[in-house]
Tab-separated table of C-alpha atoms in Angstrom:
chain	number	residue	atom	x	y	z
E	12	UNK	CA	29.187	-25.436	-3.587
E	13	UNK	CA	26.894	-22.435	-4.100
E	14	UNK	CA	25.125	-20.852	-1.160
E	15	UNK	CA	21.535	-21.977	-0.683
E	16	UNK	CA	19.037	-19.154	-0.890
E	17	UNK	CA	16.635	-18.347	1.916
E	18	UNK	CA	13.025	-17.784	0.859
E	19	UNK	CA	10.252	-16.047	2.786
E	20	UNK	CA	6.616	-16.970	2.107
E	21	UNK	CA	3.905	-14.487	3.155
E	22	UNK	CA	0.290	-15.593	2.819
E	23	UNK	CA	-2.626	-16.023	5.240
E	24	UNK	CA	-3.415	-19.407	3.654
E	25	UNK	CA	-1.880	-22.255	5.635
E	26	UNK	CA	-2.443	-24.705	2.784
E	27	UNK	CA	-0.677	-22.394	0.329
E	28	UNK	CA	2.260	-21.943	2.695
E	29	UNK	CA	2.573	-25.712	3.016
E	30	UNK	CA	2.304	-26.222	-0.746
E	31	UNK	CA	5.016	-23.667	-1.500
E	32	UNK	CA	7.230	-25.012	1.285
E	33	UNK	CA	7.067	-28.536	-0.152
E	34	UNK	CA	7.782	-27.213	-3.639
E	35	UNK	CA	10.795	-25.221	-2.451
E	36	UNK	CA	12.180	-28.241	-0.610
E	37	UNK	CA	12.509	-30.013	-3.952
E	38	UNK	CA	14.781	-27.293	-5.351
E	39	UNK	CA	18.465	-27.830	-4.566
E	40	UNK	CA	19.458	-24.158	-4.594
E	41	UNK	CA	16.964	-23.249	-1.851
E	42	UNK	CA	17.399	-23.679	1.899
E	43	UNK	CA	15.393	-26.673	3.065
E	44	UNK	CA	13.343	-24.715	5.617
E	45	UNK	CA	11.781	-21.592	4.076
E	46	UNK	CA	10.596	-18.819	6.366
E	47	UNK	CA	6.815	-18.694	6.613
E	48	UNK	CA	4.573	-15.827	7.739
E	49	UNK	CA	0.803	-15.745	8.047
E	50	UNK	CA	0.550	-11.939	8.027
E	51	UNK	CA	2.490	-8.898	6.908
E	52	UNK	CA	3.792	-7.937	10.346
E	53	UNK	CA	5.274	-11.392	10.902
E	54	UNK	CA	6.739	-11.320	7.401
E	55	UNK	CA	8.325	-7.932	7.995
E	56	UNK	CA	9.910	-9.084	11.252
E	57	UNK	CA	11.313	-12.235	9.613
E	58	UNK	CA	12.756	-10.145	6.788
E	59	UNK	CA	14.246	-7.704	9.271
E	60	UNK	CA	16.002	-10.407	11.296
E	61	UNK	CA	16.775	-13.073	8.654
E	62	UNK	CA	17.333	-11.099	5.416
E	63	UNK	CA	16.015	-13.677	2.912
E	64	UNK	CA	17.127	-13.405	-0.698
E	65	UNK	CA	13.574	-13.920	-1.978
E	66	UNK	CA	10.126	-13.076	-0.582
E	67	UNK	CA	6.996	-14.559	-2.168
E	68	UNK	CA	3.952	-12.465	-1.207
E	69	UNK	CA	0.386	-13.392	-2.113
E	70	UNK	CA	-1.500	-10.600	-3.889
E	71	UNK	CA	-5.264	-10.288	-3.496
E	72	UNK	CA	-7.672	-7.945	-5.278
E	73	UNK	CA	-7.024	-5.444	-2.487
E	74	UNK	CA	-3.360	-4.937	-3.252
E	75	UNK	CA	-2.739	-2.083	-0.803
E	76	UNK	CA	-1.569	-4.259	2.154
E	77	UNK	CA	0.811	-6.239	-0.074
E	78	UNK	CA	2.120	-3.068	-1.732
E	79	UNK	CA	2.725	-1.541	1.698
E	80	UNK	CA	4.624	-4.672	2.721
E	81	UNK	CA	6.759	-4.465	-0.434
E	82	UNK	CA	7.745	-0.886	0.432
E	83	UNK	CA	8.555	-1.872	4.005
E	84	UNK	CA	10.605	-4.864	2.847
E	85	UNK	CA	12.648	-2.627	0.570
E	86	UNK	CA	13.438	-0.478	3.602
E	87	UNK	CA	14.309	-3.133	6.182
E	88	UNK	CA	15.750	-5.775	3.811
E	89	UNK	CA	16.946	-3.967	0.674
E	90	UNK	CA	18.666	-7.070	-0.721
E	91	UNK	CA	15.438	-9.118	-0.681
E	92	UNK	CA	13.728	-9.589	-4.047
E	93	UNK	CA	9.943	-9.348	-3.626
E	94	UNK	CA	7.788	-11.480	-5.934
E	95	UNK	CA	3.994	-11.427	-6.081
E	96	UNK	CA	1.938	-14.614	-6.202
E	97	UNK	CA	-1.230	-14.240	-8.281
E	98	UNK	CA	-4.102	-16.683	-7.799
E	99	UNK	CA	-6.948	-17.009	-10.356
E	100	UNK	CA	-9.276	-15.058	-8.046
E	101	UNK	CA	-7.016	-12.041	-8.455
E	102	UNK	CA	-7.753	-11.789	-12.165
E	103	UNK	CA	-11.451	-12.469	-11.665
E	104	UNK	CA	-11.959	-9.721	-9.067
E	105	UNK	CA	-9.444	-7.096	-10.172
E	106	UNK	CA	-11.211	-4.240	-12.027
E	107	UNK	CA	-8.014	-3.318	-13.879
E	108	UNK	CA	-5.391	-6.037	-13.822
E	109	UNK	CA	-2.742	-4.020	-15.636
E	110	UNK	CA	-3.238	-0.995	-13.365
E	111	UNK	CA	-2.840	-3.079	-10.219
E	112	UNK	CA	0.260	-4.810	-11.552
E	113	UNK	CA	1.860	-1.487	-12.503
E	114	UNK	CA	1.129	-0.078	-9.041
E	115	UNK	CA	2.596	-3.230	-7.498
E	116	UNK	CA	5.787	-2.871	-9.539
E	117	UNK	CA	6.096	0.733	-8.400
E	118	UNK	CA	5.732	-0.318	-4.777
E	119	UNK	CA	8.656	-2.732	-4.968
E	120	UNK	CA	7.537	-6.034	-6.538
E	121	UNK	CA	10.147	-7.241	-9.025
E	122	UNK	CA	8.305	-10.155	-10.634
E	123	UNK	CA	5.142	-12.269	-10.435
E	124	UNK	CA	4.270	-15.956	-10.244
E	125	UNK	CA	0.953	-17.414	-11.362
E	126	UNK	CA	-0.794	-20.008	-9.216
E	127	UNK	CA	-0.583	-22.963	-9.371
E	128	UNK	CA	3.191	-22.585	-9.395
E	129	UNK	CA	5.206	-25.201	-11.240
E	130	UNK	CA	8.609	-26.357	-10.084
E	131	UNK	CA	10.115	-25.301	-13.411
E	132	UNK	CA	8.703	-21.777	-13.147
E	133	UNK	CA	10.009	-21.387	-9.603
E	134	UNK	CA	13.439	-22.799	-10.511
E	135	UNK	CA	13.710	-20.362	-13.420
E	136	UNK	CA	12.866	-17.446	-11.134
E	137	UNK	CA	15.511	-18.499	-8.602
E	138	UNK	CA	18.028	-19.073	-11.396
E	139	UNK	CA	17.515	-15.505	-12.618
E	140	UNK	CA	17.915	-14.273	-9.070
E	141	UNK	CA	21.125	-16.276	-8.620
E	142	UNK	CA	22.621	-15.008	-11.876
E	143	UNK	CA	22.276	-11.356	-10.894
E	144	UNK	CA	25.521	-9.675	-9.984
E	145	UNK	CA	25.913	-9.640	-6.234
E	146	UNK	CA	25.631	-6.026	-5.170
E	147	UNK	CA	26.795	-4.432	-1.960
E	148	UNK	CA	24.145	-3.749	0.673
E	149	UNK	CA	22.152	-0.602	-0.006
E	150	UNK	CA	23.153	2.459	1.970
E	151	UNK	CA	20.010	3.596	3.739
E	152	UNK	CA	19.471	6.383	6.216
E	153	UNK	CA	18.608	5.791	9.864
E	154	UNK	CA	15.257	6.618	11.458
E	155	UNK	CA	15.249	8.103	14.962
E	156	UNK	CA	11.765	8.322	16.509
E	157	UNK	CA	10.954	10.345	19.622
E	158	UNK	CA	7.969	8.852	21.449
E	159	UNK	CA	6.158	9.435	24.730
E	160	UNK	CA	3.060	8.338	26.597
E	161	UNK	CA	1.795	11.883	27.148
E	162	UNK	CA	2.154	15.372	25.789
E	163	UNK	CA	3.991	18.189	27.489
E	164	UNK	CA	7.258	16.367	28.248
E	165	UNK	CA	9.309	18.244	25.656
E	166	UNK	CA	9.404	15.483	23.051
E	167	UNK	CA	8.827	17.837	20.121
E	168	UNK	CA	11.426	20.295	21.394
E	169	UNK	CA	13.993	17.501	21.670
E	170	UNK	CA	13.279	16.034	18.241
E	171	UNK	CA	13.448	19.447	16.553
E	172	UNK	CA	16.668	20.447	18.310
E	173	UNK	CA	18.346	17.093	17.674
E	174	UNK	CA	17.397	17.308	13.986
E	175	UNK	CA	18.656	20.892	13.692
E	176	UNK	CA	21.943	19.976	15.383
E	177	UNK	CA	22.405	17.078	12.969
E	178	UNK	CA	21.600	19.314	10.007
E	179	UNK	CA	24.188	21.830	11.152
E	180	UNK	CA	26.750	19.041	10.769
E	181	UNK	CA	25.198	17.545	7.618
E	182	UNK	CA	23.277	20.224	5.677
E	183	UNK	CA	20.534	18.859	3.395
E	184	UNK	CA	21.129	15.294	4.652
E	185	UNK	CA	18.604	15.403	7.518
E	186	UNK	CA	14.811	15.076	7.249
E	187	UNK	CA	12.496	15.929	10.151
E	188	UNK	CA	9.055	14.318	9.827
E	189	UNK	CA	6.425	15.917	12.051
E	190	UNK	CA	4.199	12.875	12.544
E	191	UNK	CA	2.466	14.428	15.541
E	192	UNK	CA	-0.374	14.751	13.084
E	193	UNK	CA	-2.945	16.644	15.148
E	194	UNK	CA	-0.606	18.704	17.322
E	195	UNK	CA	2.458	19.210	15.154
E	196	UNK	CA	4.566	22.164	16.288
E	197	UNK	CA	7.871	21.559	14.495
E	198	UNK	CA	7.275	24.352	11.975
E	199	UNK	CA	6.532	26.796	14.798
E	200	UNK	CA	9.635	25.751	16.748
E	201	UNK	CA	11.701	26.491	13.637
E	202	UNK	CA	9.809	29.676	12.719
E	203	UNK	CA	8.880	28.215	9.332
E	204	UNK	CA	5.724	28.683	7.255
E	205	UNK	CA	5.538	25.538	5.103
E	206	UNK	CA	3.486	25.697	1.922
E	207	UNK	CA	3.095	21.907	1.853
E	208	UNK	CA	2.500	19.299	4.557
E	209	UNK	CA	1.968	15.569	4.993
E	210	UNK	CA	-1.536	16.154	3.626
E	211	UNK	CA	0.032	17.008	0.271
E	212	UNK	CA	2.063	13.805	0.498
E	213	UNK	CA	-1.208	11.896	0.935
E	214	UNK	CA	-2.673	13.691	-2.076
E	215	UNK	CA	0.347	12.770	-4.216
E	216	UNK	CA	0.755	9.235	-2.877
E	217	UNK	CA	0.453	7.488	-6.235
E	218	UNK	CA	3.243	9.510	-7.851
E	219	UNK	CA	5.420	10.092	-4.804
E	220	UNK	CA	9.125	9.523	-5.387
E	221	UNK	CA	12.363	10.787	-3.848
E	222	UNK	CA	12.375	13.990	-5.888
E	223	UNK	CA	8.775	14.884	-5.078
E	224	UNK	CA	9.277	14.044	-1.410
E	225	UNK	CA	12.148	16.524	-1.222
E	226	UNK	CA	10.078	19.156	-3.037
E	227	UNK	CA	7.319	18.832	-0.419
E	228	UNK	CA	9.703	19.709	2.413
E	229	UNK	CA	10.620	23.177	3.647
E	230	UNK	CA	14.277	24.024	4.275
E	231	UNK	CA	15.507	25.627	7.497
E	232	UNK	CA	18.592	27.860	7.620
E	233	UNK	CA	20.459	25.089	9.475
E	234	UNK	CA	20.163	22.869	6.392
E	235	UNK	CA	17.336	20.817	7.913
E	236	UNK	CA	14.474	19.658	5.686
E	237	UNK	CA	11.070	19.593	7.415
E	238	UNK	CA	8.055	17.596	6.289
E	239	UNK	CA	5.418	19.424	8.284
E	240	UNK	CA	2.353	18.092	10.062
E	241	UNK	CA	-1.101	18.777	8.582
E	242	UNK	CA	-2.552	22.227	9.226
E	243	UNK	CA	-5.533	20.975	11.227
E	244	UNK	CA	-7.051	17.747	12.656
E	245	UNK	CA	-9.391	17.331	9.687
E	246	UNK	CA	-6.492	17.263	7.235
E	247	UNK	CA	-4.639	14.938	9.613
E	248	UNK	CA	-7.228	12.198	9.051
E	249	UNK	CA	-6.020	11.861	5.447
E	250	UNK	CA	-2.553	10.755	6.557
E	251	UNK	CA	-2.524	6.991	7.083
E	252	UNK	CA	0.094	4.540	8.282
E	253	UNK	CA	0.638	3.465	4.647
E	254	UNK	CA	1.540	7.025	3.685
E	255	UNK	CA	4.006	7.427	6.552
E	256	UNK	CA	5.560	4.068	5.683
E	257	UNK	CA	6.051	5.354	2.145
E	258	UNK	CA	7.570	8.597	3.474
E	259	UNK	CA	10.105	6.792	5.663
E	260	UNK	CA	10.977	4.278	2.947
E	261	UNK	CA	11.697	7.019	0.409
E	262	UNK	CA	13.274	9.214	3.062
E	263	UNK	CA	15.833	6.563	3.948
E	264	UNK	CA	16.949	6.469	0.315
E	265	UNK	CA	17.249	10.254	0.139
E	266	UNK	CA	18.598	11.336	3.540
E	267	UNK	CA	21.198	10.008	5.965
E	268	UNK	CA	19.112	10.901	9.015
E	269	UNK	CA	15.343	10.865	9.438
E	270	UNK	CA	14.114	12.260	12.754
E	271	UNK	CA	10.456	11.617	13.587
E	272	UNK	CA	8.321	13.456	16.114
E	273	UNK	CA	5.292	11.339	17.020
E	274	UNK	CA	1.842	11.943	18.481
E	275	UNK	CA	1.572	10.859	22.158
E	276	UNK	CA	-0.961	8.132	21.366
E	277	UNK	CA	0.021	4.550	20.636
E	278	UNK	CA	-2.007	3.745	17.522
E	279	UNK	CA	-1.560	2.037	14.153
E	280	UNK	CA	0.414	5.006	12.834
E	281	UNK	CA	2.896	4.843	15.711
E	282	UNK	CA	3.315	1.093	15.201
E	283	UNK	CA	3.963	1.629	11.479
E	284	UNK	CA	6.600	4.249	12.296
E	285	UNK	CA	8.294	1.932	14.781
E	286	UNK	CA	8.451	-0.821	12.153
E	287	UNK	CA	10.977	1.324	10.272
E	288	UNK	CA	12.668	2.916	13.276
E	289	UNK	CA	16.367	2.339	13.878
E	290	UNK	CA	16.338	3.796	17.383
E	291	UNK	CA	13.402	4.920	19.540
E	292	UNK	CA	13.793	7.540	22.251
E	293	UNK	CA	11.229	7.329	25.060
E	294	UNK	CA	10.951	10.859	26.452
E	295	UNK	CA	9.694	11.376	30.009
E	296	UNK	CA	10.151	13.546	33.114
E	297	UNK	CA	11.032	12.788	36.732
E	298	UNK	CA	7.392	12.921	37.836
E	299	UNK	CA	5.933	9.672	39.167
E	300	UNK	CA	2.707	9.480	37.064
E	301	UNK	CA	4.665	10.291	33.900
E	302	UNK	CA	7.332	7.719	34.754
E	303	UNK	CA	4.719	5.023	35.324
E	304	UNK	CA	3.295	5.772	31.897
E	305	UNK	CA	6.778	5.568	30.391
E	306	UNK	CA	7.299	2.179	32.049
E	307	UNK	CA	4.040	0.966	30.475
E	308	UNK	CA	5.177	2.291	27.097
E	309	UNK	CA	8.490	0.430	27.344
E	310	UNK	CA	6.618	-2.754	28.272
E	311	UNK	CA	4.339	-2.284	25.266
E	312	UNK	CA	7.352	-1.931	22.973
E	313	UNK	CA	8.637	-5.209	24.358
E	314	UNK	CA	5.283	-6.901	23.692
E	315	UNK	CA	5.461	-5.670	20.094
E	316	UNK	CA	8.918	-7.309	19.793
E	317	UNK	CA	10.649	-3.974	19.228
E	318	UNK	CA	14.320	-4.680	20.035
E	319	UNK	CA	15.021	-3.503	23.577
E	320	UNK	CA	18.577	-2.563	22.642
E	321	UNK	CA	17.178	-0.102	20.108
E	322	UNK	CA	15.281	1.807	22.821
E	323	UNK	CA	16.833	4.635	24.826
E	324	UNK	CA	15.201	6.539	27.684
E	325	UNK	CA	15.526	10.308	27.964
E	326	UNK	CA	14.689	12.145	31.179
E	327	UNK	CA	13.926	15.672	30.041
E	328	UNK	CA	13.854	18.911	32.051
E	329	UNK	CA	15.506	17.219	35.020
E	330	UNK	CA	15.778	19.264	38.219
E	331	UNK	CA	17.603	17.921	41.259
E	332	UNK	CA	15.307	19.529	43.838
E	333	UNK	CA	14.352	18.500	47.344
E	334	UNK	CA	11.709	15.773	47.125
E	335	UNK	CA	12.315	15.046	43.441
E	336	UNK	CA	13.400	11.652	42.140
E	337	UNK	CA	17.069	11.062	41.405
E	338	UNK	CA	18.457	9.014	38.527
E	339	UNK	CA	18.579	5.751	40.511
E	340	UNK	CA	15.008	6.254	41.746
E	341	UNK	CA	13.832	6.899	38.198
E	342	UNK	CA	15.594	3.783	36.906
E	343	UNK	CA	13.918	1.714	39.629
E	344	UNK	CA	10.496	3.126	38.735
E	345	UNK	CA	10.725	2.280	35.043
E	346	UNK	CA	12.696	-0.950	35.438
E	347	UNK	CA	15.725	-0.058	33.308
E	348	UNK	CA	18.737	2.228	33.163
E	349	UNK	CA	18.423	5.840	32.076
E	350	UNK	CA	20.358	6.634	28.917
E	351	UNK	CA	20.114	10.418	28.811
E	352	UNK	CA	19.372	13.150	31.346
E	353	UNK	CA	18.741	16.617	29.934
E	354	UNK	CA	18.604	19.333	32.589
E	355	UNK	CA	15.958	22.008	32.886
E	356	UNK	CA	17.118	25.164	31.114
E	357	UNK	CA	14.920	28.230	30.730
E	358	UNK	CA	16.823	29.106	27.554
E	359	UNK	CA	15.132	26.136	25.866
E	360	UNK	CA	11.742	27.753	26.512
E	361	UNK	CA	12.984	31.128	25.296
E	362	UNK	CA	14.371	29.572	22.115
E	363	UNK	CA	11.064	27.788	21.467
E	364	UNK	CA	9.132	31.030	21.883
E	365	UNK	CA	11.428	32.701	19.360
E	366	UNK	CA	11.244	29.803	16.887
E	367	UNK	CA	14.982	29.190	17.110
E	368	UNK	CA	16.811	25.895	17.723
E	369	UNK	CA	18.874	25.864	20.903
E	370	UNK	CA	22.058	25.572	18.808
E	371	UNK	CA	21.401	29.123	17.566
E	372	UNK	CA	20.352	30.537	20.915
E	373	UNK	CA	22.347	28.961	23.736
E	374	UNK	CA	26.147	29.133	24.217
E	375	UNK	CA	27.918	25.817	23.765
E	376	UNK	CA	29.055	25.585	27.380
E	377	UNK	CA	25.533	25.398	28.850
E	378	UNK	CA	24.729	21.945	30.137
E	379	UNK	CA	21.567	21.256	28.106
E	380	UNK	CA	23.384	21.969	24.873
E	381	UNK	CA	26.378	19.846	25.911
E	382	UNK	CA	24.167	16.813	26.611
E	383	UNK	CA	22.225	17.396	23.385
E	384	UNK	CA	25.546	17.368	21.510
E	385	UNK	CA	26.400	13.985	23.049
E	386	UNK	CA	22.997	12.643	22.019
E	387	UNK	CA	23.603	13.823	18.458
E	388	UNK	CA	27.081	12.253	18.563
E	389	UNK	CA	25.460	8.888	19.321
E	390	UNK	CA	23.008	9.297	16.417
E	391	UNK	CA	25.913	10.156	14.153
E	392	UNK	CA	27.729	7.044	15.361
E	393	UNK	CA	24.822	4.812	14.301
E	394	UNK	CA	24.825	6.098	10.731
E	395	UNK	CA	28.606	6.327	10.480
E	396	UNK	CA	29.114	2.747	11.639
E	397	UNK	CA	26.468	1.348	9.296
E	398	UNK	CA	27.916	3.196	6.307
E	399	UNK	CA	31.518	2.218	6.959
E	400	UNK	CA	30.623	-1.450	7.358
E	401	UNK	CA	27.851	-1.723	4.774
E	402	UNK	CA	25.419	-3.140	7.324
E	403	UNK	CA	21.685	-2.713	7.426
E	404	UNK	CA	20.800	-0.208	10.118
E	405	UNK	CA	18.184	-2.413	11.796
E	406	UNK	CA	20.821	-5.047	12.470
E	407	UNK	CA	23.637	-3.067	14.014
E	408	UNK	CA	26.069	-5.057	16.137
E	409	UNK	CA	25.047	-5.168	19.779
E	410	UNK	CA	27.934	-3.042	20.994
E	411	UNK	CA	26.514	-0.043	19.145
E	412	UNK	CA	23.049	-0.280	20.626
E	413	UNK	CA	23.427	-1.752	24.079
E	414	UNK	CA	25.950	0.644	25.600
E	415	UNK	CA	25.075	4.190	24.525
E	416	UNK	CA	26.917	7.166	25.934
E	417	UNK	CA	25.046	8.418	28.977
E	418	UNK	CA	24.545	12.148	29.171
E	419	UNK	CA	25.838	13.615	32.393
């Protein structure tokens, strides 16, 4: 007996969802209870957790949201075939039907259905899907995002140094995305003068592919590829969440590791980045107001249904001074265990001023560098485990996300 295929339906129309559900129920090769989503975010989460074989997404005249969803689906559920559903209104309102369909194909749609959908048409589509040779799960890179509730906690320094340390182990396999759009300092921390930035990515959005993405990066001597932040706040306004989604989707097909430095504001761009994040590092310090903000940030991640076992907390620039909070006090303040404690080290500041990663500046036996190496080991473990087992990185077994090595 052949395996029944799981289908995801994404449309804001309740009546259309019901109609398609009833139609799918009459097809023997389809699971009796299709997954149904009323918006793109719900559809993305269902695809992430349930990995359907087929996703039917309604296309409207404004195809950008659906095209963005198709790109995101290809990243989080690479074995899901995305099919567009075209209603008569689409053809009536679309200024250039062929142009929109071509753009949709480029974004990840594999086929289209015309409404009203007949049972025969849907069965034929599923038959074609079933006859395709079963391929092994796509090998995609992992996304590690460094986030914080405020600036000045060393988030950018950590993301840059972690990325450089990874690149030293895997030259040309690590991409650093400086998504701190208005305050990006990654290029400065690496003493690089990029000729292209995320603004150029926005300008080339319609023809962006893996080759062009790599060409828009600047290479550091460690082997790290940097996609730099815009040069100024005005240029930063041109970089949208759709563009960053496209960057991460293509980046995961090109690189093994994508490290993201984020802006310390929780907005639509941050949410879009988290949608494609394998592991999020909340960076904070052992100062009460900062810790309270970090606790609020962790609670917000929980409200957004970001998996708690994919979140790790980093206490940066820790000093065990009289009157300062210890690890247990910090854990009590934020309501969860601390995963990493990186000590204060003046060499980190000196390295930043010189535009040199700490791996090039500090001897290996200094404590900050030793803990950073353990952090990088854990990032390496995520990618190594997913590759050796052919699993999708968002769905790693619990033992690889719930019990990370704690930096001492």
